[in-house]
XYZ file of C-alpha atoms in Angstrom:
356
model
C 26.947 -20.188 24.757
C 29.594 -22.860 24.125
C 29.849 -25.410 26.928
C 33.271 -26.375 28.199
C 34.231 -29.963 27.324
C 34.019 -32.938 29.698
C 32.116 -31.149 32.468
C 28.677 -32.602 31.726
C 29.853 -36.222 32.126
C 31.632 -35.130 35.315
C 28.360 -33.774 36.692
C 26.680 -37.110 36.026
C 29.384 -39.139 37.760
C 29.380 -36.826 40.785
C 25.597 -37.090 41.135
C 25.910 -40.889 40.839
C 28.484 -40.960 43.661
C 26.011 -39.124 45.894
C 23.362 -41.725 45.063
C 25.791 -44.556 45.849
C 26.577 -42.857 49.149
C 22.938 -42.743 50.268
C 21.690 -46.088 48.942
C 23.367 -48.406 51.486
C 22.670 -45.934 54.304
C 18.896 -46.049 53.861
C 18.937 -49.791 53.180
C 20.821 -50.408 56.429
C 18.514 -48.089 58.379
C 15.506 -50.109 57.212
C 17.089 -53.498 57.861
C 17.535 -54.379 54.192
C 20.647 -56.006 52.695
C 23.231 -53.487 51.569
C 26.730 -53.222 50.190
C 29.171 -50.404 50.922
C 32.444 -52.290 50.842
C 34.156 -50.084 48.245
C 35.581 -46.600 48.910
C 33.389 -45.164 46.134
C 30.373 -45.723 48.399
C 31.880 -43.309 50.941
C 32.696 -40.366 48.659
C 29.274 -38.722 48.424
C 30.295 -35.693 50.461
C 33.455 -35.201 48.419
C 31.351 -35.426 45.250
C 29.245 -32.531 46.536
C 32.422 -30.605 47.370
C 33.606 -31.050 43.788
C 30.213 -29.770 42.633
C 30.937 -26.646 44.707
C 34.356 -26.207 43.084
C 32.731 -26.597 39.678
C 30.036 -24.045 40.519
C 32.606 -21.516 41.715
C 34.689 -22.187 38.604
C 31.803 -21.606 36.192
C 29.973 -18.796 37.980
C 33.029 -16.649 38.742
C 34.371 -17.246 35.233
C 31.022 -16.077 33.834
C 30.999 -12.946 36.011
C 34.636 -12.160 35.252
C 34.130 -12.466 31.502
C 31.009 -10.285 31.680
C 32.843 -7.624 33.680
C 35.642 -7.533 31.136
C 32.984 -6.679 28.527
C 31.367 -4.226 30.956
C 28.201 -6.306 30.608
C 27.666 -7.756 34.082
C 24.143 -7.240 35.419
C 23.371 -8.357 38.968
C 19.662 -8.424 38.167
C 20.124 -10.674 35.129
C 22.558 -12.866 37.053
C 20.069 -13.489 39.851
C 17.168 -14.062 37.483
C 19.180 -16.715 35.625
C 20.142 -18.411 38.901
C 16.534 -18.303 40.119
C 15.253 -19.836 36.892
C 17.804 -22.659 37.138
C 17.627 -23.453 40.838
C 14.314 -22.405 42.338
C 11.700 -24.402 40.354
C 13.200 -27.802 41.158
C 14.342 -26.752 44.642
C 10.870 -25.697 45.750
C 9.252 -28.658 44.020
C 11.403 -31.113 45.999
C 11.071 -29.041 49.178
C 7.272 -29.103 48.904
C 7.207 -32.825 48.193
C 9.618 -33.569 51.037
C 7.513 -31.689 53.581
C 4.395 -33.443 52.290
C 6.131 -36.822 52.343
C 7.288 -36.715 55.959
C 4.334 -34.826 57.420
C 1.422 -36.306 55.463
C 2.285 -39.350 53.336
C 4.256 -41.329 55.949
C 1.595 -40.823 58.682
C -1.075 -41.876 56.152
C 0.902 -45.078 55.482
C 1.351 -45.623 59.244
C 5.121 -45.382 58.892
C 6.600 -43.699 61.983
C 8.896 -40.716 61.485
C 9.725 -38.180 64.160
C 9.083 -34.538 63.225
C 11.131 -32.076 65.296
C 10.134 -28.845 63.569
C 7.074 -26.695 62.984
C 5.813 -25.668 59.569
C 6.877 -22.110 60.381
C 10.454 -23.253 61.069
C 10.535 -25.349 57.891
C 9.308 -22.349 55.905
C 11.725 -19.822 57.392
C 14.869 -21.925 57.085
C 14.241 -23.373 53.635
C 12.665 -20.415 51.877
C 15.309 -18.020 53.150
C 18.322 -20.024 51.971
C 19.332 -21.869 55.147
C 18.456 -25.518 54.396
C 21.923 -26.563 55.602
C 21.129 -25.139 59.056
C 17.643 -26.688 58.974
C 19.057 -30.112 58.064
C 21.642 -30.045 60.837
C 19.283 -28.856 63.593
C 16.176 -30.922 62.842
C 17.356 -33.967 60.811
C 14.149 -33.726 58.748
C 14.765 -36.789 56.550
C 16.912 -37.533 53.514
C 14.657 -35.931 50.898
C 14.941 -32.606 52.725
C 18.453 -33.015 54.096
C 20.055 -33.188 50.646
C 18.874 -29.601 50.060
C 21.719 -28.413 52.301
C 24.075 -28.155 49.336
C 21.630 -26.010 47.360
C 21.575 -23.653 50.331
C 25.363 -23.306 50.240
C 25.215 -22.352 46.576
C 22.377 -19.879 47.170
C 24.300 -18.234 50.003
C 27.395 -18.003 47.824
C 25.471 -16.363 44.988
C 23.994 -13.803 47.374
C 27.510 -12.708 48.350
C 29.622 -13.166 45.232
C 27.543 -11.229 42.691
C 27.434 -7.857 44.525
C 31.017 -8.330 45.720
C 32.413 -8.793 42.228
C 30.095 -6.147 40.791
C 31.729 -3.417 42.871
C 35.325 -4.655 42.534
C 37.457 -3.447 39.645
C 38.075 -6.347 37.285
C 41.843 -5.938 37.789
C 41.458 -6.690 41.513
C 39.144 -9.688 41.340
C 41.887 -12.327 41.405
C 43.611 -10.731 44.402
C 40.363 -10.318 46.328
C 39.272 -13.898 45.665
C 42.698 -15.245 46.642
C 42.540 -13.359 49.942
C 38.987 -14.606 50.523
C 40.017 -18.192 49.763
C 42.970 -18.163 52.168
C 41.274 -16.053 54.851
C 38.013 -17.971 54.854
C 39.809 -21.329 54.883
C 41.711 -20.247 58.028
C 38.525 -18.951 59.676
C 36.603 -22.128 58.823
C 39.125 -24.380 60.539
C 39.734 -22.128 63.552
C 38.109 -23.015 66.863
C 36.669 -19.516 67.143
C 34.354 -20.071 64.159
C 33.284 -23.635 64.913
C 29.740 -22.775 63.757
C 31.007 -22.615 60.167
C 31.974 -26.291 60.363
C 28.827 -27.273 62.254
C 26.599 -26.056 59.435
C 29.040 -26.913 56.619
C 29.563 -23.399 55.240
C 32.333 -24.686 52.957
C 32.589 -21.614 50.721
C 36.332 -22.100 50.272
C 35.575 -24.830 47.713
C 33.647 -22.335 45.583
C 36.370 -19.708 45.993
C 39.023 -22.209 44.873
C 37.128 -22.933 41.673
C 36.831 -19.211 41.019
C 40.537 -18.545 41.571
C 41.520 -21.290 39.117
C 39.008 -19.991 36.563
C 40.428 -16.462 36.656
C 44.021 -17.717 36.560
C 43.046 -19.511 33.352
C 41.338 -16.399 31.968
C 44.502 -14.390 32.676
C 46.612 -17.037 30.900
C 48.533 -17.719 34.110
C 48.232 -21.494 33.805
C 49.740 -21.964 30.358
C 52.827 -23.587 31.896
C 50.621 -26.504 32.986
C 49.732 -27.185 29.356
C 53.260 -27.678 28.075
C 53.288 -31.337 29.033
C 50.709 -34.091 29.458
C 52.306 -35.103 32.755
C 50.520 -32.613 35.030
C 46.918 -33.187 33.843
C 47.559 -36.933 33.776
C 48.824 -36.925 37.378
C 45.893 -34.759 38.497
C 43.348 -37.049 36.843
C 44.980 -40.171 38.288
C 45.131 -38.622 41.775
C 41.459 -37.629 41.572
C 40.431 -41.088 40.431
C 42.440 -42.670 43.243
C 40.855 -40.303 45.762
C 37.414 -41.656 44.879
C 38.255 -45.346 44.496
C 40.831 -45.828 47.273
C 41.434 -44.668 50.831
C 44.991 -43.567 50.134
C 44.335 -39.840 50.414
C 42.128 -39.692 53.507
C 44.610 -37.440 55.262
C 44.379 -36.287 58.857
C 43.835 -33.735 60.259
C 40.654 -32.782 58.422
C 41.852 -29.291 57.534
C 44.733 -30.810 55.569
C 42.381 -33.143 53.703
C 40.168 -30.145 52.909
C 43.173 -28.212 51.616
C 44.246 -31.175 49.501
C 40.799 -31.685 47.949
C 40.367 -27.943 47.457
C 43.447 -27.834 45.259
C 43.028 -31.256 43.664
C 39.423 -30.702 42.595
C 40.140 -27.229 41.216
C 43.072 -28.436 39.098
C 41.083 -31.515 38.032
C 38.236 -29.379 36.686
C 40.724 -27.096 34.965
C 42.438 -30.121 33.402
C 39.150 -31.494 32.078
C 37.981 -28.174 30.663
C 41.192 -26.552 29.411
C 44.044 -29.051 29.568
C 42.597 -32.349 28.399
C 45.186 -32.609 25.582
C 42.418 -33.107 23.046
C 40.716 -35.890 25.008
C 37.002 -35.132 25.059
C 34.094 -37.269 26.214
C 31.627 -36.718 23.395
C 29.059 -39.358 24.264
C 25.519 -38.030 23.796
C 24.081 -40.181 26.560
C 26.678 -39.137 29.140
C 26.346 -35.501 28.110
C 22.565 -35.700 28.491
C 22.904 -37.361 31.884
C 25.175 -34.456 32.828
C 22.544 -31.983 31.687
C 19.998 -33.619 33.990
C 22.445 -34.065 36.896
C 20.649 -31.427 39.007
C 17.530 -33.561 38.764
C 19.488 -36.736 39.498
C 20.759 -35.145 42.691
C 17.403 -33.709 43.723
C 15.246 -36.764 42.942
C 17.499 -39.638 43.968
C 16.417 -39.589 47.624
C 12.746 -39.702 46.602
C 13.304 -42.655 44.275
C 15.449 -44.404 46.876
C 12.682 -44.110 49.474
C 10.199 -45.540 46.960
C 12.467 -48.475 46.124
C 13.090 -49.239 49.793
C 9.319 -49.103 50.430
C 8.730 -51.651 47.648
C 11.300 -54.047 49.082
C 9.784 -53.717 52.532
C 6.183 -54.253 51.402
C 6.213 -56.619 48.396
C 6.503 -60.276 49.331
C 7.986 -61.244 45.966
C 10.922 -58.890 46.625
C 11.309 -60.010 50.231
C 11.983 -63.569 49.092
C 15.047 -62.645 47.008
C 18.496 -63.519 48.278
C 20.756 -60.743 49.578
C 22.948 -60.410 46.492
C 20.009 -60.196 44.116
C 18.282 -57.711 46.432
C 21.328 -55.428 46.466
C 21.767 -55.591 42.674
C 18.079 -54.987 42.012
C 17.958 -52.051 44.428
C 20.885 -50.448 42.612
C 19.285 -50.960 39.209
C 15.842 -49.726 40.230
C 17.194 -46.689 42.051
C 19.450 -45.634 39.177
C 16.854 -46.336 36.485
C 14.051 -44.616 38.396
C 16.209 -41.586 39.189
C 17.398 -41.196 35.589
C 13.851 -41.528 34.268
C 12.346 -38.957 36.626
C 15.285 -36.567 36.158
C 14.878 -36.850 32.376
C 11.134 -36.210 32.541
C 11.649 -33.307 34.927
C 14.276 -31.741 32.691
C 12.276 -32.230 29.494
C 8.810 -31.230 30.674
C 9.484 -28.932 33.650
C 12.986 -27.482 33.938
C 13.464 -26.706 30.233
C 10.583 -24.228 30.323
C 12.483 -22.137 32.866
C 15.882 -22.727 31.258
C 14.638 -21.297 27.970
C 13.563 -18.161 29.809
C 17.177 -17.671 30.916
C 18.146 -16.667 27.377
C 16.177 -13.446 27.771
C 18.595 -12.388 30.497
C 21.892 -12.982 28.711
C 23.990 -10.245 27.189
């Protein structure tokens, strides 16, 4: 299957923004020097939201194209998703539970546990890690799993929904779901949706843009380089400045919903021939799931080293901050690469058996 251009490097940069978001937070919590003086250090959540838009864009496009060929299989769809998501998800989940419940007590490092093993099992095995993270605050390694839960929940709904809908109605149904769910999410009546971050409207927005492209409804955007250029500039400014931090929050969500969807479309279908074809960046994009899943583990290890090794404690603040960045990025990339090469690829190759 041909991969759309520019999306792998995007995945890498988004995963890196999440890492930059968490690094100064943990450093500050442990009394270590930190730097978060640039807006890019505060865009981790938005990076995850763009991941959601990208997931909706790719998954709904895949389902739509399969339905047009009358080749969409719910069983094959779920098996492919399971093979991509579950191995690494349960590996990190198991390590995270072991880390906070066994390893930290063994090292005499205090950490408050507010949940039972039964609760941890029920919430995380049955696709509610976002609820688990919000209720129990189980620690960063486990809390980052919230976003995987959102994707799992979305897959559980979207596949059967689109399976039973006539392909001619998919765009209309998704548009209604996008608008209706967005209104429900920001209404006071459904405050629980915001409490547990059920931000499915980001995934719906990606899907709507994908189908508009498939139906050739966005050709007018390709007639000039002005629109994709403005979208790319606006997206860059959103991440590196505070200019677009609109209030109220529902308006900012609406803005990012549209901006991120058109940005992904511009990269994939309206890049005017500009393509990032760097093998290293593309590989880092391929291992971005691992970068996201492992970065909290590596960050905890790096922080532990700086707290325990005297040679690191004697460094000045600037050198400490630089070295923590380098070690966290290098360690995360290394482990993500090893995981992808020697663990995830085994399951990814199995996915080919369930493609039509």
